[in-house]
Amino acid sequence: MATAKITSAFECTARQEAEDISAIEAKEHRYHQSMVRLGICALKLAEQGDDGAKDSFRVKKESSHNNKLAEGVRWLEKAASLGNPEAKNNLAILLSKGHGVPTLDDRKPDHKKALAYYLEAAEDGCADAQFNLGVIFDTGRGGVVTADAAAAAHWFSQAADRNHLEATHALAIMEVSGRGVAVDLERAAKRFRKLAGPDVQPAYPNAQYMLALLALKGACAPDLLLGLVPADEEEDAWSKEASVLSDISVLGVAQPTIAQAVKLLRIAADSGHPQARDQMSSLLGGTAAA
């Protein structure tokens, strides 16, 4: 009985210590995030200004801009020194744009130092930094790394796993082409479906276009197209095309899937996607341009 009481006391102490540690970590996280917000606010203030200001005020305006920019950098550096990944990502963006850290005298981009910050932030789980690294490795931007599609796909995948929409789109494109990853049309279609709406607003027109193309090629499950066309538009918006849709035939693709794909193309075309409009014109014999 005494042993049970001692064990229970130890458990209560351990639980309390765990709660105390969690509270401290939460407080530190809020503190770090506050510094990041202060830094970003200062940077936004630095971007503001009246472009039509009189010449007599331009020197004062430029001085204020530099002061705010320096203040933003200082707050971000402080948060980064405490391990905040968001601050590291923002510092990397500043460095890649030529805002020297810690001094603003040298406005030349420092892509090497930016890459180091991006890597630290990405390894700490910052999805934005992971996406930015994907872009750098995909394009070789900045000249500090050789373009490497496999490395780009790796970082896009890391960010996509954290629900980063741009990374999800980039990775889906790579999965269609097989650049940097194995071709996986089924997985790409699911990624495009996620970006095509309605859960993502505004939806990605290129995701709508790509999903429609995959459907017309019989390369995705028909149910992925369900729920993308607003119900109240099903009957009216494509009445001009109704008679033409029944005449479209794609080998191995069911008529309802073709109809949904064409309607999805129309949505993308109406959003200004040029390839979607061209595809509509090709399928419907010119009615898309009407």
GROMACS .gro file of C-alpha atoms in nm:
model
  290
    1MET     CA    1   0.000   0.000   0.000
    2ALA     CA    2   0.282   0.236   0.091
    3THR     CA    3   0.460   0.150  -0.235
    4ALA     CA    4   0.146   0.235  -0.432
    5LYS     CA    5   0.123   0.575  -0.262
    6ILE     CA    6   0.489   0.651  -0.335
    7THR     CA    7   0.444   0.548  -0.700
    8SER     CA    8   0.134   0.767  -0.726
    9ALA     CA    9   0.323   1.061  -0.578
   10PHE     CA   10   0.606   1.017  -0.827
   11GLU     CA   11   0.353   1.004  -1.114
   12CYS     CA   12   0.186   1.325  -0.996
   13THR     CA   13   0.524   1.498  -0.966
   14ALA     CA   14   0.631   1.381  -1.311
   15ARG     CA   15   0.300   1.491  -1.463
   16GLN     CA   16   0.327   1.833  -1.300
   17GLU     CA   17   0.684   1.874  -1.425
   18ALA     CA   18   0.574   1.780  -1.776
   19GLU     CA   19   0.291   2.035  -1.761
   20ASP     CA   20   0.532   2.301  -1.633
   21ILE     CA   21   0.778   2.227  -1.915
   22SER     CA   22   0.496   2.244  -2.172
   23ALA     CA   23   0.382   2.578  -2.030
   24ILE     CA   24   0.737   2.716  -2.047
   25GLU     CA   25   0.781   2.593  -2.407
   26ALA     CA   26   0.448   2.745  -2.505
   27LYS     CA   27   0.545   3.076  -2.344
   28GLU     CA   28   0.883   3.073  -2.524
   29HIS     CA   29   0.709   2.995  -2.853
   30ARG     CA   30   0.472   3.291  -2.809
   31TYR     CA   31   0.770   3.511  -2.721
   32HIS     CA   32   0.959   3.404  -3.033
   33GLN     CA   33   0.651   3.453  -3.252
   34SER     CA   34   0.600   3.801  -3.107
   35MET     CA   35   0.952   3.897  -3.215
   36VAL     CA   36   0.886   3.759  -3.563
   37ARG     CA   37   0.563   3.960  -3.587
   38LEU     CA   38   0.743   4.274  -3.471
   39GLY     CA   39   1.008   4.218  -3.737
   40ILE     CA   40   0.755   4.161  -4.014
   41CYS     CA   41   0.552   4.467  -3.907
   42ALA     CA   42   0.864   4.682  -3.923
   43LEU     CA   43   0.946   4.547  -4.268
   44LYS     CA   44   0.593   4.620  -4.391
   45LEU     CA   45   0.619   4.974  -4.259
   46ALA     CA   46   0.947   5.008  -4.447
   47GLU     CA   47   0.769   4.914  -4.770
   48GLN     CA   48   0.499   5.178  -4.721
   49GLY     CA   49   0.537   5.534  -4.835
   50ASP     CA   50   0.402   5.797  -5.067
   51ASP     CA   51   0.568   5.757  -5.408
   52GLY     CA   52   0.454   6.106  -5.493
   53ALA     CA   53   0.633   6.271  -5.204
   54LYS     CA   54   0.797   6.604  -5.268
   55ASP     CA   55   1.173   6.613  -5.321
   56SER     CA   56   1.228   6.792  -4.991
   57PHE     CA   57   1.092   6.493  -4.807
   58ARG     CA   58   1.269   6.219  -5.003
   59VAL     CA   59   1.581   6.211  -4.785
   60LYS     CA   60   1.371   6.187  -4.469
   61LYS     CA   61   1.156   5.918  -4.630
   62GLU     CA   62   1.459   5.712  -4.729
   63SER     CA   63   1.606   5.742  -4.380
   64SER     CA   64   1.278   5.625  -4.225
   65HIS     CA   65   1.266   5.334  -4.468
   66ASN     CA   66   1.617   5.222  -4.374
   67ASN     CA   67   1.547   5.258  -4.003
   68LYS     CA   68   1.234   5.044  -4.023
   69LEU     CA   69   1.411   4.788  -4.237
   70ALA     CA   70   1.699   4.769  -3.989
   71GLU     CA   71   1.452   4.738  -3.702
   72GLY     CA   72   1.275   4.450  -3.875
   73VAL     CA   73   1.605   4.274  -3.938
   74ARG     CA   74   1.708   4.314  -3.573
   75TRP     CA   75   1.388   4.154  -3.443
   76LEU     CA   76   1.412   3.868  -3.691
   77GLU     CA   77   1.778   3.809  -3.604
   78LYS     CA   78   1.693   3.796  -3.236
   79ALA     CA   79   1.414   3.541  -3.295
   80ALA     CA   80   1.639   3.341  -3.529
   81SER     CA   81   1.915   3.330  -3.267
   82LEU     CA   82   1.663   3.166  -3.034
   83GLY     CA   83   1.591   2.902  -3.298
   84ASN     CA   84   1.269   3.035  -3.454
   85PRO     CA   85   1.243   2.879  -3.806
   86GLU     CA   86   1.000   3.141  -3.940
   87ALA     CA   87   1.247   3.416  -3.852
   88LYS     CA   88   1.527   3.226  -4.028
   89ASN     CA   89   1.313   3.191  -4.340
   90ASN     CA   90   1.232   3.562  -4.344
   91LEU     CA   91   1.597   3.653  -4.296
   92ALA     CA   92   1.686   3.427  -4.589
   93ILE     CA   93   1.430   3.608  -4.806
   94LEU     CA   94   1.581   3.945  -4.709
   95LEU     CA   95   1.933   3.825  -4.784
   96SER     CA   96   1.832   3.686  -5.123
   97LYS     CA   97   1.678   4.026  -5.207
   98GLY     CA   98   1.995   4.213  -5.116
   99HIS     CA   99   1.904   4.346  -4.774
  100GLY     CA  100   2.231   4.290  -4.589
  101VAL     CA  101   2.222   4.145  -4.241
  102PRO     CA  102   2.302   4.294  -3.996
  103THR     CA  103   2.402   4.606  -4.192
  104LEU     CA  104   2.192   4.759  -4.468
  105ASP     CA  105   2.486   4.933  -4.633
  106ASP     CA  106   2.555   4.644  -4.869
  107ARG     CA  107   2.248   4.578  -5.082
  108LYS     CA  108   2.399   4.291  -5.282
  109PRO     CA  109   2.218   3.958  -5.248
  110ASP     CA  110   2.395   3.707  -5.026
  111HIS     CA  111   2.258   3.380  -5.164
  112LYS     CA  112   2.509   3.166  -4.976
  113LYS     CA  113   2.406   3.300  -4.636
  114ALA     CA  114   2.040   3.289  -4.741
  115LEU     CA  115   2.077   2.921  -4.829
  116ALA     CA  116   2.219   2.849  -4.485
  117TYR     CA  117   1.918   3.015  -4.319
  118TYR     CA  118   1.676   2.833  -4.551
  119LEU     CA  119   1.836   2.498  -4.465
  120GLU     CA  120   1.819   2.562  -4.092
  121ALA     CA  121   1.456   2.671  -4.112
  122ALA     CA  122   1.362   2.381  -4.340
  123GLU     CA  123   1.525   2.125  -4.112
  124ASP     CA  124   1.329   2.279  -3.823
  125GLY     CA  125   1.005   2.209  -4.012
  126CYS     CA  126   0.925   2.548  -4.170
  127ALA     CA  127   0.711   2.466  -4.477
  128ASP     CA  128   0.779   2.802  -4.644
  129ALA     CA  129   1.154   2.744  -4.616
  130GLN     CA  130   1.115   2.391  -4.753
  131PHE     CA  131   0.925   2.529  -5.051
  132ASN     CA  132   1.184   2.801  -5.105
  133LEU     CA  133   1.460   2.540  -5.101
  134GLY     CA  134   1.264   2.340  -5.356
  135VAL     CA  135   1.256   2.642  -5.586
  136ILE     CA  136   1.629   2.703  -5.538
  137PHE     CA  137   1.722   2.344  -5.621
  138ASP     CA  138   1.472   2.331  -5.906
  139THR     CA  139   1.614   2.638  -6.078
  140GLY     CA  140   1.967   2.673  -5.940
  141ARG     CA  141   1.865   3.028  -5.847
  142GLY     CA  142   2.140   3.234  -5.689
  143GLY     CA  143   2.416   3.016  -5.828
  144VAL     CA  144   2.503   2.860  -5.491
  145VAL     CA  145   2.365   2.515  -5.581
  146THR     CA  146   2.349   2.318  -5.903
  147ALA     CA  147   1.996   2.262  -6.028
  148ASP     CA  148   1.888   1.926  -5.891
  149ALA     CA  149   1.534   1.808  -5.967
  150ALA     CA  150   1.550   1.520  -5.718
  151ALA     CA  151   1.653   1.754  -5.436
  152ALA     CA  152   1.381   1.998  -5.540
  153ALA     CA  153   1.121   1.720  -5.531
  154HIS     CA  154   1.243   1.618  -5.186
  155TRP     CA  155   1.190   1.965  -5.041
  156PHE     CA  156   0.860   2.017  -5.224
  157SER     CA  157   0.745   1.685  -5.077
  158GLN     CA  158   0.847   1.793  -4.726
  159ALA     CA  159   0.650   2.116  -4.761
  160ALA     CA  160   0.351   1.943  -4.925
  161ASP     CA  161   0.333   1.707  -4.627
  162ARG     CA  162   0.281   2.021  -4.419
  163ASN     CA  163  -0.005   2.133  -4.644
  164HIS     CA  164   0.196   2.396  -4.836
  165LEU     CA  165  -0.022   2.458  -5.143
  166GLU     CA  166   0.243   2.592  -5.381
  167ALA     CA  167   0.471   2.301  -5.297
  168THR     CA  168   0.182   2.060  -5.353
  169HIS     CA  169   0.128   2.208  -5.698
  170ALA     CA  170   0.498   2.200  -5.787
  171LEU     CA  171   0.532   1.839  -5.676
  172ALA     CA  172   0.224   1.732  -5.873
  173ILE     CA  173   0.371   1.885  -6.190
  174MET     CA  174   0.692   1.689  -6.131
  175GLU     CA  175   0.496   1.368  -6.074
  176VAL     CA  176   0.324   1.413  -6.410
  177SER     CA  177   0.646   1.469  -6.602
  178GLY     CA  178   0.866   1.234  -6.401
  179ARG     CA  179   1.123   1.506  -6.344
  180GLY     CA  180   1.305   1.440  -6.018
  181VAL     CA  181   1.055   1.172  -5.916
  182ALA     CA  182   0.893   0.865  -6.066
  183VAL     CA  183   0.586   0.930  -6.280
  184ASP     CA  184   0.278   0.889  -6.062
  185LEU     CA  185  -0.033   1.022  -6.235
  186GLU     CA  186  -0.270   0.889  -5.971
  187ARG     CA  187  -0.092   1.069  -5.689
  188ALA     CA  188  -0.054   1.385  -5.901
  189ALA     CA  189  -0.428   1.381  -5.975
  190LYS     CA  190  -0.505   1.366  -5.603
  191ARG     CA  191  -0.278   1.663  -5.541
  192PHE     CA  192  -0.443   1.860  -5.823
  193ARG     CA  193  -0.784   1.769  -5.684
  194LYS     CA  194  -0.687   1.919  -5.351
  195LEU     CA  195  -0.593   2.249  -5.518
  196ALA     CA  196  -0.885   2.261  -5.762
  197GLY     CA  197  -1.137   2.357  -5.492
  198PRO     CA  198  -1.370   2.397  -5.314
  199ASP     CA  199  -1.158   2.363  -4.999
  200VAL     CA  200  -0.885   2.588  -5.145
  201GLN     CA  201  -0.999   2.940  -5.222
  202PRO     CA  202  -0.913   3.077  -5.462
  203ALA     CA  203  -0.865   2.749  -5.642
  204TYR     CA  204  -0.563   2.691  -5.867
  205PRO     CA  205  -0.672   2.721  -6.232
  206ASN     CA  206  -0.372   2.518  -6.348
  207ALA     CA  207  -0.469   2.240  -6.106
  208GLN     CA  208  -0.818   2.240  -6.255
  209TYR     CA  209  -0.672   2.227  -6.605
  210MET     CA  210  -0.427   1.948  -6.523
  211LEU     CA  211  -0.691   1.741  -6.342
  212ALA     CA  212  -0.927   1.774  -6.639
  213LEU     CA  213  -0.652   1.662  -6.878
  214LEU     CA  214  -0.569   1.361  -6.664
  215ALA     CA  215  -0.938   1.271  -6.652
  216LEU     CA  216  -0.968   1.295  -7.033
  217LYS     CA  217  -0.668   1.064  -7.062
  218GLY     CA  218  -0.828   0.815  -6.826
  219ALA     CA  219  -0.540   0.866  -6.584
  220CYS     CA  220  -0.738   0.952  -6.272
  221ALA     CA  221  -1.033   0.816  -6.079
  222PRO     CA  222  -1.362   0.968  -6.205
  223ASP     CA  223  -1.476   1.048  -5.851
  224LEU     CA  224  -1.192   1.302  -5.816
  225LEU     CA  225  -1.392   1.537  -6.039
  226LEU     CA  226  -1.705   1.522  -5.826
  227GLY     CA  227  -1.792   1.832  -5.627
  228LEU     CA  228  -1.571   2.069  -5.826
  229VAL     CA  229  -1.847   2.219  -6.039
  230PRO     CA  230  -2.095   2.426  -5.834
  231ALA     CA  231  -2.431   2.250  -5.831
  232ASP     CA  232  -2.625   2.563  -5.926
  233GLU     CA  233  -2.411   2.601  -6.238
  234GLU     CA  234  -2.443   2.245  -6.363
  235GLU     CA  235  -2.747   2.314  -6.580
  236ASP     CA  236  -2.712   2.676  -6.690
  237ALA     CA  237  -2.346   2.769  -6.732
  238TRP     CA  238  -2.275   2.517  -7.008
  239SER     CA  239  -2.612   2.504  -7.181
  240LYS     CA  240  -2.445   2.612  -7.508
  241GLU     CA  241  -2.219   2.309  -7.491
  242ALA     CA  242  -2.477   2.053  -7.386
  243SER     CA  243  -2.549   1.929  -7.735
  244VAL     CA  244  -2.179   1.915  -7.823
  245LEU     CA  245  -2.074   1.728  -7.508
  246SER     CA  246  -2.274   1.422  -7.604
  247ASP     CA  247  -2.076   1.399  -7.928
  248ILE     CA  248  -1.733   1.401  -7.761
  249SER     CA  249  -1.577   1.058  -7.738
  250VAL     CA  250  -1.253   0.969  -7.561
  251LEU     CA  251  -1.134   0.610  -7.575
  252GLY     CA  252  -1.185   0.437  -7.241
  253VAL     CA  253  -1.338   0.741  -7.067
  254ALA     CA  254  -1.704   0.739  -6.965
  255GLN     CA  255  -1.932   1.016  -7.090
  256PRO     CA  256  -2.010   1.158  -6.742
  257THR     CA  257  -1.636   1.191  -6.674
  258ILE     CA  258  -1.583   1.368  -7.006
  259ALA     CA  259  -1.864   1.610  -6.923
  260GLN     CA  260  -1.720   1.687  -6.581
  261ALA     CA  261  -1.371   1.733  -6.726
  262VAL     CA  262  -1.496   1.976  -6.990
  263LYS     CA  263  -1.687   2.174  -6.730
  264LEU     CA  264  -1.374   2.189  -6.516
  265LEU     CA  265  -1.182   2.316  -6.818
  266ARG     CA  266  -1.444   2.587  -6.856
  267ILE     CA  267  -1.390   2.700  -6.496
  268ALA     CA  268  -1.014   2.718  -6.552
  269ALA     CA  269  -1.063   2.900  -6.883
  270ASP     CA  270  -1.296   3.154  -6.721
  271SER     CA  271  -1.019   3.218  -6.465
  272GLY     CA  272  -0.788   3.319  -6.749
  273HIS     CA  273  -0.600   2.994  -6.807
  274PRO     CA  274  -0.500   3.011  -7.178
  275GLN     CA  275  -0.430   2.640  -7.228
  276ALA     CA  276  -0.767   2.552  -7.076
  277ARG     CA  277  -0.938   2.784  -7.322
  278ASP     CA  278  -0.745   2.631  -7.613
  279GLN     CA  279  -0.840   2.282  -7.500
  280MET     CA  280  -1.203   2.386  -7.471
  281SER     CA  281  -1.200   2.524  -7.824
  282SER     CA  282  -1.042   2.203  -7.951
  283LEU     CA  283  -1.298   1.981  -7.781
  284LEU     CA  284  -1.606   2.189  -7.850
  285GLY     CA  285  -1.525   2.314  -8.198
  286GLY     CA  286  -1.496   2.681  -8.103
  287THR     CA  287  -1.786   2.719  -7.859
  288ALA     CA  288  -1.543   2.797  -7.575
  289ALA     CA  289  -1.456   3.127  -7.732
  290ALA     CA  290  -1.817   3.238  -7.744
   0.00000   0.00000   0.00000
